């Protein structure tokens, strides 16, 4: 009996199981995803990721649960080890299921509401965790919406604690945080929170290895970015100075310029002038208004997220991309919600009006002011799809010009470097002092939607997996560069790799040299040979002993588990997984909540509900006036729009899906 116990301990030790606390373990079992419509039909067997999905309870007192969906590759490439990337969509209030099912994740949803495979998925380069946040977004719940960005930070840190309790094996991983749009506010705030906490650790706490931030088409310096609408629209041919409304638009631009001019870039305290202003936002409204084509209802206005597309009015992109019309019913289906292990089911909406209206961040400084300190410790990539109007690349370039980081203001020159991916020019790059700006060609507000494989190579740039050539960064399809380096290494026979990029990498986080030497351990085919013959024999003997012990141990484990409740993690299709419905009473309560009644999503109220929500602080009469209207209305999104667009108050069905002009398709 005693021996048995010893053996069990030994076996567990040998297996390398630092067994997590029992609760975490069973939670992990509970969160395993084993089935989804189309999973075994449409996804190559070897490409089915290991998935966990579910809601973690952040705070019982206000019923806050954060939903996450984690994807890991089951046959990890050698360069993809020990990395976790958290992905956040923006809004505020838009679900990261956009990212999971239309952008960086391994699945897309087809017209049969089944999953299909996205060969450009980022989970091949790093474990990927999509998190719906803040509470009230997507499948995440709360009784109390966040109103300020410091709350976003605190809640996310709390989520990370719970996440690492469930996945202790991820705690030492290199962490990256990636996302889009309004996540340009979330991500720096969360990063700042992690860095602060790393400096004030309690006993036994491990620092988190935050290694990089990737922000796509970020909303980072609100009013400065508003000043980009006129130059961007002219350059893109959306409007020209001979338009009858030109002077009106210029006048609006000047008013915004006045606000921005008053901002003191050295003043890092809260400055009302920097909060997203209706005056600056209205520039874009006026441009779209001026360019409406009333004769062509299906293509009446520009798609805000991709100027090469047109959309019906007043959507102007609000129902884009077209995949959304499959994703919404997919996530709304009971079978899918069961498969995703939702303890509390809710009707999934891409964006929650309640969250957006609450998170006005009136007392939070814009994240642009956090970047300087973050860049001292963590590399940041700011990338922009070049066809996006609403968070266009010119706006990003212009706030970078004024930003000070690591001892200098802006980039030191205007030189750009080509980005070549798989022999094609994918964009251009500027990189200095831990900040990398990337303009991604032929892509929209949602870069991974248009260019999945190219977008994954952003992670290669972040992790140093590229070659720096004269005036070009060169990235490769999955695994290609690594294989080549391995081969070169083998030829050189045990000589350490000194690759060009490991010298010149600006964002040297997990230098390739390190990965290369690490990989020789689990993967190499040449077993380390001991010079003395007796040594080898003893090693063999020990190996044999270990195998015998393992087999014995497994047998004992089997016999002792046979009677008890089983809990070994399943893989493959499950046979009748039991659903937990312990919180049924909460479900009915949430059903009454306004956030779950479909809102009339208007114009900006989507991936960027920011504009309609902003009250812009306290500028002018105009502003107060529009705020009054908002208060008197059920849906502020609607009122601002009708305020701006008096033209078409006819009852067009705003929630009609699929803009007619989607010539765009994922590549
Ligand atoms: C860039 O970040 C690294 C950490 O990744 C840090 O050690 C380094 O000091 C930073 N570079 C500059 C110029 O501050
Ligand atoms: C890419 O370019 C290199 C050198 O120019 C060439 O050898 C290679 O065949 C090209 N690969 C593809 C996929 O076009």
XYZ file of C-alpha atoms and ligand atoms in Angstrom:
695
model
C 0.000 0.000 0.000
C 2.720 2.367 1.025
C 4.752 1.365 -1.984
C 1.835 2.087 -4.206
C 1.650 5.584 -2.855
C 5.353 6.162 -3.380
C 5.024 4.880 -6.902
C 2.128 7.155 -7.649
C 4.116 10.126 -6.479
C 7.095 8.969 -8.483
C 5.069 8.417 -11.604
C 3.442 11.783 -11.347
C 6.831 13.352 -10.837
C 8.208 11.545 -13.843
C 5.327 12.560 -15.997
C 6.188 16.108 -15.130
C 2.720 16.841 -13.910
C 2.820 19.585 -11.412
C -0.776 18.802 -10.687
C -2.778 21.999 -10.464
C -5.208 22.424 -7.618
C -8.109 20.121 -8.040
C -10.649 22.842 -8.717
C -8.567 24.329 -11.497
C -8.157 20.921 -12.989
C -11.809 20.146 -13.113
C -12.545 23.624 -14.411
C -10.119 22.911 -17.189
C -11.962 19.696 -17.944
C -15.183 21.581 -17.944
C -13.778 24.149 -20.399
C -12.423 21.728 -22.967
C -14.070 22.144 -26.382
C -14.567 18.859 -28.167
C -17.143 19.618 -30.778
C -18.373 22.396 -33.038
C -20.523 22.359 -36.179
C -18.221 21.401 -39.046
C -15.182 20.700 -36.860
C -14.572 17.109 -37.953
C -15.953 17.637 -41.456
C -14.172 20.771 -42.544
C -10.971 20.997 -40.526
C -8.064 18.710 -41.421
C -7.617 16.301 -38.528
C -4.111 17.475 -37.717
C -5.234 21.074 -37.733
C -7.930 20.778 -35.102
C -6.558 22.928 -32.300
C -6.670 22.089 -28.631
C -9.394 24.418 -27.381
C -10.683 25.641 -24.065
C -13.605 27.973 -23.744
C -15.778 29.248 -20.955
C -16.691 31.980 -18.513
C -14.536 32.772 -15.478
C -16.109 34.434 -12.470
C -14.286 37.687 -11.775
C -16.537 39.072 -9.076
C -19.461 37.272 -7.505
C -20.907 40.456 -5.996
C -21.793 42.058 -9.325
C -21.979 38.857 -11.321
C -19.042 39.637 -13.560
C -17.876 36.784 -15.753
C -15.229 37.029 -18.453
C -15.527 34.758 -21.445
C -12.394 33.388 -23.137
C -11.639 31.001 -25.982
C -8.161 29.531 -26.114
C -6.540 27.831 -29.135
C -3.251 25.890 -29.163
C -1.709 24.062 -32.071
C -1.389 20.361 -31.337
C 1.758 19.953 -33.448
C 3.609 23.079 -32.499
C 6.347 24.349 -34.752
C 9.662 24.535 -32.946
C 9.656 28.321 -33.012
C 6.214 28.423 -31.455
C 6.885 27.375 -27.913
C 5.884 28.966 -24.674
C 4.034 31.892 -26.109
C 0.587 33.164 -25.291
C -1.115 35.983 -27.159
C -4.271 37.569 -25.823
C -6.454 39.186 -28.475
C -8.928 41.980 -27.773
C -11.359 43.645 -30.147
C -12.442 47.203 -29.606
C -15.701 49.102 -29.644
C -15.829 49.715 -26.735
C -18.137 46.783 -26.275
C -17.337 44.714 -29.358
C -16.733 41.020 -28.910
C -13.363 39.402 -29.525
C -15.254 36.677 -31.351
C -14.743 39.021 -34.300
C -11.058 38.307 -33.901
C -11.615 34.593 -33.302
C -13.980 33.876 -36.178
C -13.250 36.554 -38.774
C -9.634 37.547 -38.167
C -6.699 35.927 -36.356
C -8.345 32.691 -35.178
C -8.209 29.268 -36.821
C -11.834 29.223 -37.923
C -14.079 31.130 -40.262
C -17.822 30.525 -40.393
C -19.430 29.571 -43.710
C -22.960 30.065 -44.979
C -23.967 26.696 -43.470
C -22.996 28.146 -40.065
C -20.145 25.681 -39.801
C -16.484 26.224 -39.077
C -13.950 26.179 -41.907
C -10.190 26.423 -41.665
C -8.213 29.681 -41.777
C -4.730 28.679 -42.833
C -3.424 32.084 -41.776
C -4.374 31.606 -38.143
C -2.068 33.126 -35.560
C -2.368 30.097 -33.289
C 0.328 28.477 -35.428
C 2.760 31.083 -34.137
C 1.547 31.440 -30.557
C -1.181 30.097 -28.318
C -4.095 32.447 -28.797
C -6.665 33.505 -26.255
C -9.613 35.656 -27.298
C -11.192 37.458 -24.382
C -14.536 39.230 -24.368
C -14.113 42.302 -22.199
C -15.152 44.434 -20.424
C -18.154 42.802 -18.727
C -21.248 42.971 -20.912
C -19.294 42.382 -24.126
C -20.059 39.265 -26.188
C -20.396 36.300 -23.839
C -18.937 38.209 -20.880
C -21.397 39.386 -18.287
C -21.751 41.938 -15.548
C -24.284 43.805 -13.494
C -22.060 46.831 -13.441
C -20.425 48.264 -16.538
C -16.926 49.718 -16.442
C -16.783 53.465 -16.966
C -13.037 54.184 -16.869
C -9.935 52.587 -18.321
C -8.287 51.842 -14.969
C -11.222 49.509 -14.337
C -10.440 47.726 -17.593
C -6.893 47.208 -16.301
C -7.950 45.908 -12.888
C -10.536 43.588 -14.338
C -8.134 42.194 -16.885
C -5.464 41.571 -14.220
C -8.084 39.734 -12.221
C -8.968 37.731 -15.326
C -5.285 36.873 -15.848
C -5.036 35.579 -12.283
C -7.969 33.280 -12.865
C -6.688 32.260 -16.268
C -3.270 31.268 -14.890
C -4.913 29.390 -12.053
C -6.610 27.294 -14.676
C -3.562 27.127 -16.967
C -0.560 27.246 -14.605
C 1.604 25.823 -17.400
C 1.153 29.128 -19.283
C 2.314 31.348 -16.458
C 5.949 31.377 -17.478
C 5.140 31.917 -21.161
C 6.158 34.961 -23.132
C 3.050 37.115 -23.254
C 1.842 39.266 -26.094
C -1.274 41.377 -26.191
C -2.783 42.097 -29.565
C -5.949 43.744 -30.752
C -7.603 46.378 -32.811
C -9.369 49.702 -32.913
C -10.504 50.822 -29.464
C -8.230 48.124 -28.044
C -5.639 50.814 -28.801
C -6.852 52.182 -25.467
C -7.271 48.846 -23.669
C -3.903 47.329 -24.555
C -1.555 50.058 -23.264
C -3.650 50.349 -20.101
C -3.458 46.615 -19.462
C 0.258 46.549 -20.293
C 0.899 49.374 -17.861
C -1.023 47.430 -15.204
C 1.055 44.297 -15.772
C 4.352 46.199 -15.659
C 3.334 47.986 -12.476
C 2.357 44.766 -10.841
C 5.602 43.079 -11.871
C 7.369 45.741 -9.829
C 5.260 45.215 -6.728
C 5.014 41.474 -6.495
C 3.863 39.817 -3.341
C 5.700 36.798 -1.956
C 5.728 33.804 -4.265
C 4.220 35.741 -7.140
C 5.898 35.319 -10.488
C 6.303 38.307 -12.769
C 4.470 38.011 -16.086
C 6.807 38.018 -19.064
C 5.145 40.681 -21.152
C 7.120 40.645 -24.387
C 5.204 42.738 -26.849
C 2.093 44.636 -27.873
C 0.511 44.614 -31.323
C -2.162 47.206 -32.021
C -3.984 47.192 -35.347
C -5.720 50.348 -36.587
C -5.663 51.591 -33.035
C -7.637 54.458 -31.567
C -4.834 55.831 -29.442
C -4.769 59.628 -29.638
C -8.378 60.551 -30.417
C -8.415 64.134 -31.624
C -5.039 64.030 -33.318
C -6.314 61.094 -35.293
C -9.398 63.110 -36.236
C -7.135 65.554 -38.045
C -6.214 62.806 -40.482
C -9.669 62.473 -42.037
C -9.303 65.302 -44.531
C -5.807 64.467 -45.810
C -6.605 60.751 -45.910
C -9.847 61.252 -47.820
C -8.214 63.517 -50.357
C -5.338 61.141 -50.883
C -7.703 58.189 -51.252
C -9.804 60.087 -53.768
C -12.872 60.019 -51.546
C -13.297 63.760 -51.812
C -11.556 66.590 -53.604
C -11.223 70.310 -52.920
C -13.709 71.146 -55.691
C -16.574 69.514 -53.778
C -19.355 71.987 -52.879
C -19.051 70.995 -49.193
C -15.303 71.447 -49.111
C -15.307 74.724 -47.181
C -17.711 73.361 -44.621
C -15.451 70.358 -44.082
C -12.365 72.534 -43.852
C -14.069 74.722 -41.306
C -14.764 71.672 -39.161
C -11.175 70.563 -39.582
C -9.975 73.972 -38.378
C -12.127 73.758 -35.277
C -10.582 70.378 -34.505
C -7.137 71.793 -35.213
C -7.790 74.538 -32.649
C -8.495 71.897 -30.023
C -5.417 69.876 -30.871
C -3.209 72.982 -30.919
C -4.159 73.699 -27.343
C -2.936 70.311 -26.164
C 0.396 70.520 -24.433
C 2.251 67.345 -25.428
C 4.361 67.519 -22.270
C 1.367 67.649 -19.999
C 0.593 64.076 -19.118
C -2.199 64.928 -16.741
C -5.780 64.550 -17.758
C -6.585 67.139 -20.364
C -10.215 67.477 -21.387
C -9.145 68.678 -24.794
C -7.721 65.286 -25.531
C -10.862 63.309 -24.915
C -12.542 62.251 -28.096
C -14.397 65.300 -29.289
C -17.585 65.542 -31.285
C -15.948 68.403 -33.142
C -13.168 66.222 -34.489
C -15.401 63.198 -35.016
C -17.759 65.308 -37.043
C -15.143 65.848 -39.746
C -15.619 62.268 -40.832
C -19.377 62.552 -40.617
C -19.297 65.560 -42.926
C -17.052 63.796 -45.421
C -19.333 60.780 -45.581
C -22.384 62.999 -45.794
C -20.859 64.906 -48.678
C -20.059 61.742 -50.569
C -23.404 59.974 -50.300
C -24.748 58.781 -53.621
C -28.508 58.883 -53.211
C -29.115 57.447 -56.655
C -27.624 54.122 -55.694
C -29.161 52.921 -52.421
C -27.102 49.731 -52.152
C -23.854 51.574 -52.587
C -24.795 54.921 -51.184
C -21.803 55.515 -48.964
C -18.219 54.582 -48.330
C -17.486 51.699 -46.008
C -15.716 53.349 -43.089
C -13.499 50.348 -42.582
C -12.417 49.969 -46.198
C -12.761 52.869 -48.584
C -12.592 50.590 -51.624
C -15.997 49.198 -50.619
C -19.375 50.870 -50.661
C -22.337 50.174 -48.469
C -25.960 51.139 -48.078
C -26.834 54.144 -46.010
C -26.787 54.492 -43.019
C -24.719 51.369 -42.472
C -21.615 52.684 -44.198
C -19.841 49.552 -43.029
C -21.749 48.836 -39.812
C -22.725 45.354 -40.951
C -19.403 44.594 -42.508
C -17.662 42.191 -42.926
C -20.186 39.914 -44.625
C -19.061 36.965 -42.467
C -20.857 38.681 -39.623
C -24.166 37.460 -40.995
C -22.924 33.875 -40.432
C -21.052 34.460 -37.193
C -24.063 35.937 -35.393
C -26.400 32.951 -35.897
C -23.480 30.558 -35.320
C -22.801 31.995 -31.877
C -26.516 32.314 -31.252
C -27.140 28.613 -31.645
C -27.720 26.560 -28.534
C -25.525 23.749 -29.752
C -22.605 26.124 -30.185
C -23.155 27.787 -26.818
C -23.150 24.323 -25.245
C -20.019 23.348 -27.108
C -18.342 26.540 -25.886
C -19.225 25.594 -22.313
C -21.213 28.702 -21.494
C -22.483 28.430 -17.959
C -24.587 31.519 -18.461
C -26.000 31.792 -21.932
C -26.747 35.121 -23.518
C -27.672 36.244 -26.967
C -24.380 37.085 -28.635
C -24.215 40.499 -30.192
C -21.177 41.747 -32.015
C -21.207 44.993 -30.055
C -22.981 45.958 -26.868
C -24.483 49.424 -26.792
C -24.644 49.338 -22.991
C -20.916 48.755 -22.652
C -20.119 51.431 -25.210
C -22.358 54.019 -23.602
C -20.866 53.383 -20.167
C -17.189 53.329 -21.001
C -16.771 57.016 -21.683
C -13.396 57.109 -19.940
C -13.954 60.748 -19.017
C -11.298 60.600 -16.347
C -8.758 58.485 -18.200
C -5.902 60.018 -20.154
C -5.675 58.747 -23.738
C -3.362 55.771 -24.056
C -0.911 57.666 -26.281
C 0.569 59.037 -23.064
C 1.182 55.566 -21.667
C 3.208 54.366 -24.616
C 6.406 56.277 -23.770
C 6.898 54.456 -20.475
C 5.798 51.109 -21.866
C 8.320 51.357 -24.708
C 11.142 51.530 -22.171
C 10.382 47.940 -21.310
C 8.269 46.363 -24.007
C 8.377 46.558 -27.822
C 5.214 47.792 -29.513
C 4.036 47.295 -33.083
C 1.430 49.722 -34.359
C 0.082 48.417 -37.642
C -2.566 49.874 -39.927
C -4.516 48.394 -42.790
C -4.101 51.117 -45.401
C -7.717 51.103 -46.641
C -9.298 51.945 -43.286
C -10.802 55.417 -43.052
C -11.887 55.577 -39.432
C -8.523 54.704 -37.835
C -6.351 55.389 -40.842
C -2.588 55.049 -41.027
C -2.023 58.770 -41.507
C -3.523 59.426 -38.098
C -1.172 56.882 -36.537
C 1.842 58.353 -38.309
C 0.933 61.838 -37.209
C 0.574 61.079 -33.510
C 3.837 59.122 -33.611
C 5.526 62.259 -34.970
C 4.576 64.153 -31.852
C 5.121 61.317 -29.410
C 8.258 61.125 -27.340
C 9.748 57.758 -26.443
C 13.125 56.454 -25.361
C 14.817 59.802 -25.402
C 13.602 61.257 -28.668
C 10.519 62.632 -30.368
C 9.146 60.721 -33.342
C 11.202 58.663 -35.756
C 14.560 60.188 -36.549
C 13.904 60.323 -40.298
C 11.212 59.760 -42.882
C 12.802 56.712 -44.375
C 10.610 53.658 -44.753
C 11.669 50.058 -45.116
C 9.814 47.565 -47.305
C 8.169 44.599 -45.730
C 8.492 41.580 -48.014
C 6.412 38.577 -47.070
C 6.674 35.446 -49.183
C 8.311 37.443 -51.981
C 5.540 40.019 -52.118
C 5.687 43.561 -50.773
C 3.225 43.453 -47.906
C 3.681 46.989 -46.661
C 6.243 49.368 -45.276
C 7.863 49.697 -41.886
C 9.486 52.274 -39.673
C 11.197 50.971 -36.578
C 13.192 52.691 -33.855
C 13.730 52.423 -30.130
C 11.249 49.571 -29.603
C 8.447 51.137 -31.644
C 7.589 49.617 -35.005
C 5.028 51.180 -37.305
C 3.739 49.009 -40.135
C 1.479 50.130 -42.940
C -0.122 46.967 -44.314
C -1.094 47.212 -47.971
C -4.466 46.225 -49.410
C -6.145 45.707 -46.102
C -8.935 47.228 -44.095
C -9.615 48.131 -40.477
C -9.498 44.374 -39.828
C -6.099 43.435 -41.240
C -6.244 39.708 -40.403
C -9.614 39.515 -42.158
C -8.123 40.609 -45.474
C -4.626 39.202 -45.060
C -4.568 36.325 -42.587
C -1.135 34.942 -43.487
C 0.500 38.318 -43.848
C -0.985 39.376 -40.518
C 0.447 36.320 -38.799
C 3.897 37.408 -39.948
C 3.407 40.479 -37.742
C 4.105 38.068 -34.903
C 7.299 37.022 -36.691
C 8.382 40.625 -36.802
C 7.560 40.952 -33.119
C 9.534 37.849 -32.172
C 12.502 38.473 -34.431
C 11.684 35.673 -36.873
C 12.636 37.629 -40.000
C 15.669 38.565 -42.038
C 16.764 42.133 -42.234
C 18.049 42.905 -45.661
C 19.135 46.176 -47.102
C 16.029 48.331 -46.774
C 13.693 45.377 -46.270
C 12.328 43.172 -43.570
C 11.734 39.733 -45.017
C 9.259 37.283 -43.521
C 8.335 33.825 -44.737
C 5.486 31.342 -44.736
C 5.087 29.296 -41.594
C 8.206 27.500 -40.454
C 10.187 28.196 -43.618
C 12.821 30.464 -42.170
C 13.260 28.351 -39.106
C 13.753 25.200 -41.151
C 16.330 26.938 -43.277
C 18.257 28.154 -40.249
C 18.123 24.699 -38.714
C 19.552 23.302 -41.899
C 22.322 25.910 -41.978
C 23.013 25.149 -38.381
C 23.319 21.480 -39.039
C 25.783 22.158 -41.815
C 27.894 24.339 -39.581
C 27.969 21.503 -37.050
C 27.312 22.708 -33.558
C 28.444 26.208 -34.258
C 26.090 28.730 -32.649
C 23.880 30.535 -35.122
C 24.658 34.178 -35.504
C 21.922 35.232 -37.828
C 21.711 38.658 -39.278
C 18.446 39.357 -37.565
C 19.638 38.389 -34.120
C 22.056 41.255 -34.392
C 19.824 43.841 -35.878
C 16.471 42.954 -34.352
C 14.969 46.020 -32.768
C 12.270 44.018 -31.083
C 14.513 41.321 -29.761
C 12.270 39.469 -27.428
C 12.740 35.831 -27.983
C 15.691 35.986 -30.286
C 15.822 33.208 -32.752
C 19.218 32.117 -31.534
C 17.649 31.235 -28.249
C 14.822 29.268 -29.820
C 17.210 27.447 -32.075
C 19.345 26.209 -29.243
C 16.307 25.349 -27.165
C 14.766 23.289 -29.897
C 17.669 20.925 -30.125
C 16.524 19.485 -26.833
C 13.091 18.001 -27.522
C 13.356 17.623 -31.269
C 16.806 16.673 -32.330
C 17.243 13.255 -33.745
C 20.847 12.939 -32.716
C 20.741 11.608 -29.191
C 23.475 13.001 -27.048
C 26.131 10.325 -26.871
C 28.142 9.748 -23.790
C 31.819 9.287 -24.534
C 32.263 6.337 -22.179
C 30.588 3.033 -22.998
C 29.634 2.265 -19.417
C 27.899 5.602 -19.217
C 25.628 4.662 -22.126
C 24.829 1.291 -20.599
C 23.834 2.855 -17.288
C 21.729 5.376 -19.129
C 19.969 2.575 -21.003
C 19.377 0.726 -17.767
C 17.870 3.799 -16.174
C 15.694 4.358 -19.235
C 14.461 0.782 -19.037
C 13.728 1.156 -15.357
C 11.793 4.328 -15.970
C 9.703 2.648 -18.660
C 8.876 -0.258 -16.367
C 7.957 2.111 -13.577
C 5.830 4.168 -15.953
C 3.895 1.148 -17.167
C 3.337 -0.012 -13.609
C 2.297 3.470 -12.595
C -0.164 3.778 -15.439
C -1.674 0.429 -14.496
C -2.096 1.549 -10.903
C -3.529 4.868 -11.977
C -5.964 3.019 -14.190
C -7.140 0.698 -11.455
C -7.503 3.472 -8.915
C -9.319 5.802 -11.312
C -11.609 3.134 -12.695
C -13.923 3.326 -9.735
C -13.707 7.075 -9.088
C -15.047 9.896 -11.245
C -12.990 10.141 -14.380
C -11.190 13.333 -15.167
C -8.475 12.686 -17.681
C -8.700 15.306 -20.370
C -10.568 14.145 -23.385
C -9.577 14.728 -26.919
C -11.582 14.022 -29.987
C -15.338 14.000 -30.147
C -16.945 13.685 -26.781
C -19.750 11.340 -26.106
C -22.444 13.356 -24.433
C -20.824 16.097 -22.429
C -22.863 17.218 -19.489
C -23.788 20.831 -19.257
C -23.717 22.850 -16.171
C -26.845 24.907 -15.706
C -26.288 26.008 -12.147
C -26.785 29.662 -12.935
C -30.117 29.386 -14.652
C -31.610 32.075 -12.439
C -28.986 34.513 -13.589
C -29.797 33.751 -17.151
C -33.370 34.893 -16.801
C -32.177 37.997 -15.038
C -29.828 38.848 -17.859
C -32.485 38.283 -20.408
C -34.334 41.242 -18.938
C -31.304 43.444 -19.180
C -31.412 46.072 -21.872
C -28.091 44.974 -23.261
C -29.584 41.792 -24.496
C -32.372 43.366 -26.402
C -31.192 44.064 -29.887
C -30.161 47.660 -30.245
C -30.650 49.520 -33.420
C -27.101 49.626 -34.419
C -26.533 52.750 -36.318
C -23.835 54.293 -38.264
C -20.751 54.371 -36.079
C -22.193 52.165 -33.438
C -20.208 49.128 -34.445
C -16.546 48.262 -34.217
C -16.274 51.852 -33.386
C -19.165 52.896 -31.254
C -16.691 55.318 -29.757
C -17.888 58.180 -31.866
C -21.509 58.006 -31.029
C -20.777 57.588 -27.361
C -18.329 60.355 -26.910
C -19.630 63.456 -25.351
C -16.336 65.174 -25.889
C -15.979 66.766 -22.478
C -16.950 70.388 -22.227
C -16.178 72.322 -25.314
C -18.985 74.280 -26.646
C -22.665 74.876 -26.904
C -22.828 72.522 -29.817
C -21.561 69.751 -27.711
C -23.922 70.327 -24.820
C -26.752 70.520 -27.243
C -26.046 67.141 -28.740
C -25.626 65.682 -25.286
C -29.075 66.909 -24.356
C -30.537 65.203 -27.350
C -28.776 62.020 -26.424
C -30.170 62.069 -22.942
C -33.685 62.403 -24.190
C -33.341 59.492 -26.496
C -33.381 55.767 -25.972
C -30.346 55.184 -28.039
C -27.674 57.833 -28.184
C -26.174 56.184 -31.217
C -29.386 56.808 -33.092
C -29.775 60.366 -32.002
C -26.310 61.479 -32.956
C -26.796 59.941 -36.296
C -30.130 61.488 -36.967
C -28.577 64.722 -35.817
C -25.864 64.368 -38.377
C -27.798 62.703 -41.114
C -31.137 64.372 -41.398
C -31.224 63.378 -45.005
C -32.519 59.880 -44.773
C -34.930 59.354 -41.963
C -36.821 56.885 -44.061
C -37.104 53.573 -42.353
C -34.354 51.712 -43.984
C -33.676 48.444 -42.369
C -30.371 49.094 -40.740
C -29.832 45.580 -39.698
C -30.136 44.223 -43.170
C -27.040 42.203 -43.683
C -24.317 41.969 -46.256
C -23.483 45.085 -48.121
C -24.020 44.382 -51.779
C -20.520 45.316 -52.743
C -18.429 42.817 -50.914
C -15.915 42.156 -53.564
C -13.628 41.552 -50.661
C -12.802 38.079 -49.569
C -10.269 36.607 -47.218
C -7.178 35.455 -48.999
C 13.494 48.130 -25.495
O 12.898 47.088 -24.760
C 13.810 46.245 -24.104
C 13.012 45.139 -23.504
O 12.476 44.344 -24.529
C 14.610 47.050 -23.099
O 15.521 46.213 -22.439
C 15.342 48.159 -23.808
O 15.990 48.973 -22.896
C 14.372 48.999 -24.627
N 15.089 49.884 -25.507
C 15.197 51.181 -25.278
C 15.922 51.969 -26.299
O 14.715 51.676 -24.300
C 11.198 34.149 -54.122
O 12.322 34.810 -54.613
C 13.501 34.033 -54.597
C 14.657 34.895 -54.992
O 14.285 35.960 -55.749
C 13.314 32.820 -55.514
O 14.458 32.021 -55.482
C 12.112 32.041 -55.048
O 11.850 30.978 -55.955
C 10.903 32.909 -54.935
N 9.830 32.166 -54.317
C 8.578 32.249 -54.706
C 7.597 31.449 -53.925
O 8.223 32.941 -55.632
